Coordinates of C-alpha atoms in Angstrom, one line a residue:
M1 CA -0.6 -10.1 0.9
A2 CA -2.2 -12.4 3.5
T3 CA 0.0 -14.0 6.2
L4 CA 0.2 -17.6 6.1
E5 CA 3.0 -20.2 7.1
T6 CA 5.3 -20.6 4.2
P7 CA 6.1 -24.4 3.5
K8 CA 9.5 -25.4 4.7
K9 CA 11.0 -26.2 1.2
L10 CA 9.8 -23.1 -0.1
R11 CA 11.2 -21.1 2.9
E12 CA 14.6 -22.8 2.4
L13 CA 14.5 -21.8 -1.2
Q14 CA 13.8 -18.2 -0.4
R15 CA 16.4 -18.0 2.3
A16 CA 19.0 -19.6 0.0
L17 CA 18.3 -17.0 -2.8
Y18 CA 18.4 -14.1 -0.3
L19 CA 21.7 -15.0 1.2
R20 CA 23.3 -15.7 -2.2
A21 CA 22.1 -12.2 -3.4
K22 CA 23.1 -10.5 -0.2
K23 CA 26.7 -12.1 -0.4
E24 CA 27.2 -11.6 -4.1
P25 CA 26.0 -8.1 -5.4
S26 CA 26.6 -9.2 -8.9
F27 CA 24.7 -12.6 -8.6
R28 CA 22.1 -13.1 -11.3
A29 CA 19.7 -16.0 -10.9
Y30 CA 19.5 -18.3 -14.0
A31 CA 17.3 -21.2 -13.0
L32 CA 14.0 -19.7 -11.5
Y33 CA 11.2 -20.5 -13.9
D34 CA 10.9 -24.1 -13.0
K35 CA 10.4 -23.2 -9.4
V36 CA 7.2 -21.3 -10.2
Y37 CA 5.2 -24.4 -11.0
R38 CA 6.4 -26.5 -8.3
D39 CA 3.5 -28.1 -6.5
D40 CA 4.3 -26.6 -3.1
V41 CA 4.8 -23.2 -4.6
L42 CA 1.5 -23.1 -6.6
A43 CA -0.5 -24.5 -3.7
H44 CA 1.0 -21.8 -1.4
A45 CA 0.3 -19.2 -3.9
Y46 CA -3.3 -20.2 -4.2
A47 CA -3.8 -20.1 -0.5
L48 CA -2.3 -16.7 -0.2
A49 CA -4.4 -15.5 -3.3
K50 CA -7.6 -17.0 -1.5
A51 CA -6.8 -15.4 1.8
N52 CA -6.3 -12.1 0.2
G53 CA -9.8 -12.3 -1.3
G54 CA -10.9 -9.9 -3.8
V55 CA -13.6 -9.9 -6.5
A56 CA -13.5 -11.8 -9.9
G57 CA -11.5 -10.6 -12.8
P58 CA -12.6 -10.2 -16.5
D59 CA -13.6 -14.0 -16.6
K60 CA -16.2 -13.5 -13.8
I61 CA -14.8 -16.7 -12.0
T62 CA -14.8 -16.3 -8.3
F63 CA -13.0 -18.4 -5.5
A64 CA -16.5 -20.1 -4.8
D65 CA -16.5 -21.2 -8.4
I66 CA -13.0 -22.7 -8.3
E67 CA -13.8 -24.4 -4.8
A68 CA -17.0 -25.9 -6.2
S69 CA -15.0 -27.9 -8.7
G70 CA -12.0 -28.2 -6.9
S71 CA -8.8 -26.0 -6.8
A72 CA -6.5 -29.0 -7.5
A73 CA -7.8 -29.1 -11.0
M74 CA -7.1 -25.6 -11.7
L75 CA -3.6 -25.8 -10.1
E76 CA -2.8 -28.8 -12.2
E77 CA -3.8 -26.9 -15.4
L78 CA -1.7 -24.1 -14.4
R79 CA 1.2 -26.3 -13.7
E80 CA 0.9 -28.0 -17.1
E81 CA 0.6 -24.6 -18.9
L82 CA 3.6 -23.2 -17.1
K83 CA 5.7 -26.3 -17.6
T84 CA 5.1 -26.3 -21.2
K85 CA 5.3 -22.6 -21.6
R86 CA 1.8 -22.5 -22.9
Y87 CA 0.5 -20.0 -20.2
R88 CA -0.6 -16.6 -21.2
P89 CA -2.1 -14.1 -18.7
G90 CA -5.6 -12.8 -19.4
P91 CA -6.7 -9.3 -19.5
V92 CA -6.9 -7.0 -16.4
R93 CA -10.2 -5.5 -15.6
R94 CA -9.9 -1.7 -14.8
V95 CA -12.2 -0.4 -12.2
Y96 CA -12.2 3.1 -10.5
I97 CA -12.4 4.0 -6.8
P98 CA -13.0 7.6 -5.4
K99 CA -9.9 9.5 -4.1
S100 CA -9.6 13.1 -3.1
G101 CA -9.7 15.2 -6.2
G102 CA -10.7 12.4 -8.6
E103 CA -10.6 8.8 -9.1
R104 CA -7.8 6.1 -8.8
P105 CA -7.8 3.2 -11.4
L106 CA -7.3 -0.2 -10.0
G107 CA -6.4 -3.5 -11.9
I108 CA -8.1 -6.9 -11.2
P109 CA -6.6 -9.8 -13.0
S110 CA -8.4 -13.2 -13.0
I111 CA -7.8 -15.5 -10.0
R112 CA -5.6 -17.9 -12.0
D113 CA -3.4 -15.1 -12.9
R114 CA -3.2 -13.9 -9.3
V115 CA -2.1 -17.3 -8.4
V116 CA 0.8 -17.2 -11.0
Q117 CA 1.7 -13.6 -10.0
T118 CA 2.0 -14.7 -6.4
A119 CA 4.0 -17.6 -7.2
V120 CA 6.6 -15.6 -9.2
K121 CA 6.6 -13.0 -6.3
L122 CA 7.4 -15.9 -3.9
I123 CA 10.4 -17.0 -6.0
I124 CA 11.9 -13.6 -7.0
E125 CA 11.2 -11.3 -4.1
P126 CA 14.1 -12.6 -1.9
L127 CA 16.6 -11.6 -4.6
F128 CA 15.4 -8.1 -4.5
E129 CA 14.9 -7.9 -0.8
A130 CA 18.7 -8.4 -0.5
D131 CA 19.2 -5.1 -2.4
F132 CA 16.4 -2.9 -1.1
D133 CA 17.4 0.1 1.1
E134 CA 16.6 0.2 4.6
N135 CA 14.6 3.4 4.2
S136 CA 12.1 1.7 2.0
Y137 CA 9.0 0.5 3.9
G138 CA 6.2 -0.1 1.5
F139 CA 4.8 -3.6 0.4
R140 CA 7.8 -5.4 2.0
P141 CA 8.0 -8.3 4.4
K142 CA 8.1 -7.3 8.0
R143 CA 7.9 -3.6 7.2
N144 CA 5.0 -1.3 7.6
A145 CA 3.8 2.4 7.5
H146 CA 4.5 2.9 11.3
Q147 CA 8.2 2.2 10.7
A148 CA 8.3 4.8 8.0
L149 CA 6.7 7.2 10.6
D150 CA 9.4 6.2 13.1
A151 CA 12.2 7.0 10.4
I152 CA 10.9 10.6 9.9
R153 CA 10.7 11.1 13.7
E154 CA 14.3 10.0 14.0
A155 CA 15.5 12.1 11.1
L156 CA 13.8 15.2 12.6
D157 CA 15.3 14.4 16.1
Q158 CA 18.7 14.4 14.3
G159 CA 18.2 17.9 13.1
M160 CA 17.1 17.0 9.4
N161 CA 14.4 19.6 9.5
W162 CA 14.4 20.6 5.9
V163 CA 11.9 18.4 3.7
I164 CA 11.3 17.6 0.2
D165 CA 7.7 16.5 0.1
A166 CA 7.7 14.7 -3.1
D167 CA 4.9 13.3 -5.2
I168 CA 5.7 11.2 -8.4
E169 CA 2.8 11.9 -10.8
A170 CA 0.8 8.8 -11.6
Y171 CA 3.8 6.5 -10.9
F172 CA 2.1 3.2 -11.2
D173 CA 0.7 4.2 -14.6
T174 CA 3.8 5.6 -16.1
I175 CA 6.7 3.1 -15.2
P176 CA 8.4 2.5 -18.6
H177 CA 8.4 -1.2 -19.3
D178 CA 11.7 -1.5 -21.0
R179 CA 13.6 0.3 -18.3
L180 CA 11.8 -1.7 -15.6
M181 CA 12.7 -5.0 -17.3
K182 CA 16.4 -3.9 -17.5
T183 CA 16.4 -3.3 -13.7
V184 CA 14.7 -6.6 -13.1
A185 CA 17.4 -8.3 -15.3
E186 CA 20.1 -7.0 -12.9
R187 CA 19.3 -9.9 -10.7
I188 CA 17.4 -12.4 -13.0
V189 CA 19.1 -13.9 -16.2
D190 CA 16.4 -16.7 -16.6
G191 CA 14.7 -15.8 -20.0
A192 CA 11.6 -17.7 -19.2
M193 CA 11.1 -16.0 -16.0
L194 CA 11.8 -12.4 -17.6
A195 CA 9.3 -13.4 -20.4
L196 CA 6.6 -14.2 -17.8
I197 CA 7.1 -11.0 -16.0
K198 CA 7.1 -9.0 -19.2
M199 CA 3.7 -10.8 -20.1
F200 CA 2.2 -9.7 -16.8
L201 CA 3.3 -6.0 -17.6
E202 CA 1.8 -6.1 -21.2
A203 CA -1.4 -7.9 -20.3
P204 CA -4.3 -6.0 -22.1
V205 CA -6.6 -4.0 -20.0
V206 CA -10.4 -4.1 -20.1
D207 CA -12.1 -0.9 -19.0
E208 CA -15.8 -0.9 -18.7
R209 CA -15.7 2.9 -19.7
D210 CA -14.3 1.8 -23.0
D211 CA -17.0 -0.8 -24.1
N212 CA -14.8 -3.5 -22.4
R213 CA -12.6 -3.7 -25.4
P214 CA -9.1 -5.0 -24.4
R215 CA -6.5 -2.4 -24.9
R216 CA -2.7 -3.0 -24.9
N217 CA -0.9 -1.7 -21.9
P218 CA 2.1 0.3 -23.2
K219 CA 3.5 1.3 -19.9
G220 CA 2.8 1.2 -16.2
T221 CA 2.0 -1.7 -13.8
P222 CA -1.7 -1.5 -12.7
Q223 CA -2.3 -1.1 -8.9
G224 CA -4.8 -2.7 -6.7
G225 CA -5.3 -4.8 -3.7
V226 CA -5.2 -8.1 -5.7
M227 CA -2.4 -6.9 -8.2
V228 CA 0.1 -9.1 -6.4
I229 CA 3.4 -8.4 -8.4
S230 CA 2.8 -4.7 -9.1
P231 CA 4.1 -3.4 -5.7
L232 CA 7.3 -5.6 -5.9
L233 CA 8.0 -4.3 -9.5
A234 CA 7.3 -0.7 -8.4
N235 CA 9.8 -1.1 -5.4
I236 CA 12.5 -2.6 -7.8
Y237 CA 12.3 0.4 -10.2
L238 CA 12.2 3.1 -7.5
D239 CA 15.1 1.3 -5.8
L240 CA 17.2 2.9 -8.4
L241 CA 16.6 6.2 -6.7
D242 CA 17.3 4.9 -3.2
R243 CA 20.6 3.2 -4.1
N244 CA 21.9 6.2 -6.2
F245 CA 21.0 8.7 -3.5
R246 CA 22.6 6.3 -0.7
R247 CA 25.7 6.3 -2.9
H248 CA 25.9 10.0 -3.4
V249 CA 25.5 10.6 0.5
E250 CA 28.3 8.0 1.1
E251 CA 30.6 10.1 -1.4
G252 CA 29.6 13.3 0.3
K253 CA 27.9 14.8 -2.7
L254 CA 24.5 14.9 -1.0
S255 CA 23.2 14.9 2.5
G256 CA 20.0 13.7 4.2
R257 CA 17.7 10.6 4.3
I258 CA 15.0 9.4 1.9
V259 CA 12.1 7.7 3.6
R260 CA 9.9 5.9 0.9
Y261 CA 6.8 3.9 1.2
A262 CA 6.1 2.7 -2.4
D263 CA 5.9 5.9 -4.3
D264 CA 5.1 8.2 -1.4
L265 CA 8.6 9.6 -0.3
V266 CA 10.0 12.5 1.6
L267 CA 13.7 13.6 1.8
L268 CA 14.9 15.1 5.1
S269 CA 18.1 17.2 5.2
P270 CA 19.9 19.2 7.7
E271 CA 20.2 22.2 5.4
P272 CA 18.2 23.6 2.6
P273 CA 18.2 20.7 -0.1
V274 CA 18.9 22.6 -3.1
R275 CA 21.4 20.2 -4.5
E276 CA 19.1 17.2 -3.4
M277 CA 16.1 18.7 -5.1
S278 CA 18.0 19.3 -8.4
W279 CA 19.6 15.9 -8.3
M280 CA 16.4 14.1 -7.5
S281 CA 14.5 15.8 -10.2
Q282 CA 17.0 15.0 -12.8
L283 CA 17.2 11.3 -11.8
V284 CA 13.4 11.0 -11.8
T285 CA 13.3 12.5 -15.3
R286 CA 16.0 9.9 -16.5
L287 CA 13.7 7.2 -15.1
G288 CA 10.9 8.4 -17.5
L289 CA 8.9 9.7 -14.5
A290 CA 7.9 13.2 -13.4
F291 CA 7.3 15.0 -10.0
H292 CA 3.8 16.5 -9.8
P293 CA 4.6 20.2 -10.1
S294 CA 1.9 21.4 -7.6
K295 CA 2.4 18.6 -5.1
T296 CA 6.1 18.6 -4.6
R297 CA 7.4 21.2 -2.4
V298 CA 10.4 22.1 -0.2
L299 CA 9.6 23.2 3.3
D300 CA 11.3 23.8 6.8
A301 CA 9.5 21.5 9.2
R302 CA 10.0 23.8 12.1
R303 CA 7.6 26.4 10.4
E304 CA 5.4 24.2 8.3
R305 CA 3.7 20.9 8.5
F306 CA 3.6 18.3 6.0
D307 CA 1.6 15.1 5.2
F308 CA 2.9 11.6 4.7
L309 CA 1.1 8.2 4.7
G310 CA -2.2 10.1 5.7
H311 CA -0.4 11.7 8.7
A312 CA 0.0 15.4 9.3
H313 CA 3.5 16.1 10.7
R314 CA 4.1 19.0 12.9
W315 CA 7.5 19.8 14.6
Q316 CA 7.1 22.0 17.6
S317 CA 9.3 22.6 20.6
Q318 CA 11.7 19.9 19.6
R319 CA 9.0 17.3 19.4
L320 CA 6.9 15.8 16.6
Y321 CA 3.2 15.9 16.7
L322 CA 1.0 13.8 14.5
D323 CA -2.6 14.2 13.4
I324 CA -4.7 12.7 10.6
S325 CA -4.2 14.7 7.5
R326 CA -7.1 16.8 6.1
K327 CA -7.4 14.4 3.0
A328 CA -7.4 11.4 5.2
K329 CA -10.0 12.9 7.5
G330 CA -12.1 13.5 4.4
R331 CA -11.9 9.9 3.3
I332 CA -12.8 8.7 6.7
R333 CA -15.8 10.9 7.0
D334 CA -16.8 10.0 3.5
E335 CA -16.6 6.3 4.2
L336 CA -18.6 6.7 7.4
R337 CA -21.3 8.6 5.4
R338 CA -21.5 5.9 2.9
K339 CA -21.9 3.2 5.6
T340 CA -24.5 5.1 7.4
R341 CA -26.7 5.4 4.3
R342 CA -28.0 1.8 4.6
F343 CA -31.4 2.5 6.1
W344 CA -32.7 -1.1 5.8
L345 CA -30.1 -2.3 8.4
S346 CA -30.9 -2.8 12.1
L347 CA -29.0 -0.8 14.8
E348 CA -27.1 -4.2 15.7
E349 CA -26.2 -4.6 12.0
M350 CA -25.1 -1.1 11.7
V351 CA -22.8 -1.4 14.6
A352 CA -21.4 -4.8 13.3
L353 CA -20.8 -3.0 9.9
L354 CA -19.0 0.1 11.4
N355 CA -16.9 -1.8 14.0
P356 CA -14.3 -3.6 11.8
Y357 CA -13.7 -0.3 9.9
I358 CA -13.3 1.8 13.0
R359 CA -10.8 -0.9 14.5
G360 CA -8.8 -0.9 11.4
A361 CA -8.6 2.8 11.0
R362 CA -8.0 3.4 14.6
Q363 CA -5.0 1.0 14.6
Y364 CA -3.5 2.7 11.6
F365 CA -4.0 6.3 13.2
R366 CA -3.2 5.2 16.6
R367 CA -0.5 7.8 17.2
V368 CA -2.5 10.8 16.4
R369 CA -3.8 13.3 18.9
R370 CA -6.8 12.3 21.1
R371 CA -8.8 15.5 20.2
T372 CA -9.2 14.1 16.6
L373 CA -10.2 10.7 17.7
S374 CA -12.6 12.2 20.1
Q375 CA -14.1 14.2 17.2
L376 CA -14.5 11.1 15.1
D377 CA -16.5 9.5 17.9
T378 CA -18.8 12.5 17.9
F379 CA -19.1 12.4 14.1
V380 CA -20.1 8.7 14.1
A381 CA -22.8 9.4 16.9
V382 CA -24.2 12.1 14.9
R383 CA -24.4 10.0 11.8
I384 CA -26.0 7.2 13.7
A385 CA -28.6 9.6 15.2
R386 CA -29.4 11.0 11.9
W387 CA -29.4 7.6 10.2
W388 CA -32.0 6.3 12.9
A389 CA -34.3 9.2 12.1
R390 CA -34.3 8.9 8.5
K391 CA -34.9 5.2 8.9
H392 CA -38.0 5.8 11.0
N393 CA -39.2 8.9 9.1
A394 CA -38.6 11.0 12.2
R395 CA -38.1 14.9 11.9
R396 CA -35.1 15.2 14.3
P397 CA -32.1 13.0 14.8
A398 CA -32.4 10.4 17.5
W399 CA -30.3 12.2 20.1
S400 CA -31.5 10.1 22.8
L401 CA -30.0 7.0 21.2
V402 CA -26.5 8.5 21.4
Q403 CA -26.6 10.3 24.7
K404 CA -24.7 9.3 27.8
E405 CA -22.4 7.0 25.6
A406 CA -25.3 4.6 25.1
L407 CA -23.8 3.5 21.6
F408 CA -20.7 2.6 23.3
R409 CA -21.9 1.2 26.6
H410 CA -25.1 -0.6 25.5
H411 CA -24.8 -1.3 21.8
G412 CA -21.2 -2.3 21.5
L413 CA -20.1 0.5 19.1
E414 CA -16.2 0.7 18.9
R415 CA -14.6 4.0 20.1
W416 CA -12.1 5.8 18.1
D417 CA -10.7 7.5 21.2
L418 CA -10.0 4.3 23.5
P419 CA -9.7 4.7 27.3
L420 CA -6.0 4.8 28.5
A421 CA -6.1 1.4 29.6
R422 CA -6.8 0.1 26.2
R423 CA -4.8 2.5 24.2
P424 CA -1.6 1.1 22.4
A425 CA 1.6 2.0 24.1
D426 CA 3.0 4.1 21.4
S427 CA 0.0 6.2 21.1
R428 CA -0.4 7.2 24.6
R429 CA 1.9 10.2 24.3
A430 CA -0.4 11.7 21.5
K431 CA -1.9 14.9 22.7

């Protein structure tokens, strides 16, 4: 979700809910629904949804359409529908994006539904943040993937070299609605709010591969960049795994540490995790989920590398080395190939297209070894040389265009492998 300053009254409400939940583990909020349609909450929810961007939902209405007629009218309409309990979420448009080994389905609701989802998230998130485990890092305020990587490094430094590299099969698509709602109800007793959340879960799905006919959504919570509430609900459900593991560790029945980023997780243990693997498999089954049989494995990090959050982890000579995982490298190269097939662009336009992507991916992978980043610089240069040749119907790649670092020095192309003076401090140790 985009970062914007939270209005003072909303911030005070969130703080009060968080502190109450933190102080009272059995506290259940009973008066939340009327906060969702408060003017300041809806206005802030719309600002966040707009900043987050995204394409139109099934109704084909874009932010430009809403702005043309004035967002205030839409917000007032939503406020009245929510206040009178006439609001009903529309269908979710299902699209597919490529991923290694297949495709990933994404859900795109209408903008008005994104606004209401955001408003609900603003109100209920503090209640659950008070409960979430410190080793959960995905889709949470002030937490990120690099903190999860730090947690893995810390666990390995502490001698937890045995790793359960776990993969929950189709997690977002298989969460049981009834069990998820029971988990949400552990903190929320407001019937109207629970009904609203349930409507989001059960919103019909419109799939272009199925003649765009709305289909009931019997389980799961659609994922996607604009699916505002899905990551929170996914975290709420998997917190059952986190809290039960923590309790068993405190009781001495299990050992180790779970590091989780949404549905990506690893369990690190100082000894072969036989009990931990058995316990975790049983709990996941009771939750109505399943580990992917070919993607879940137990390994000794002193002898084998493992992947987590796109990073390959290799423990050698009492030190952790990070690289870009094979799958992530493939995705990066595929994206660079896709971008360098636009032969109608000028060189300046091509550089302008590539630079934001390189900056973003470089920031995410800033801790990996320099050799990999240097190889990506070479890959980009080769792609541009071939792109230029195809663009001008030349027989050979335009090597003169990329020699002597001309792309970087004269045309402003961003480097993957930054000079030492410009490299982030936490990546300068990467080899």
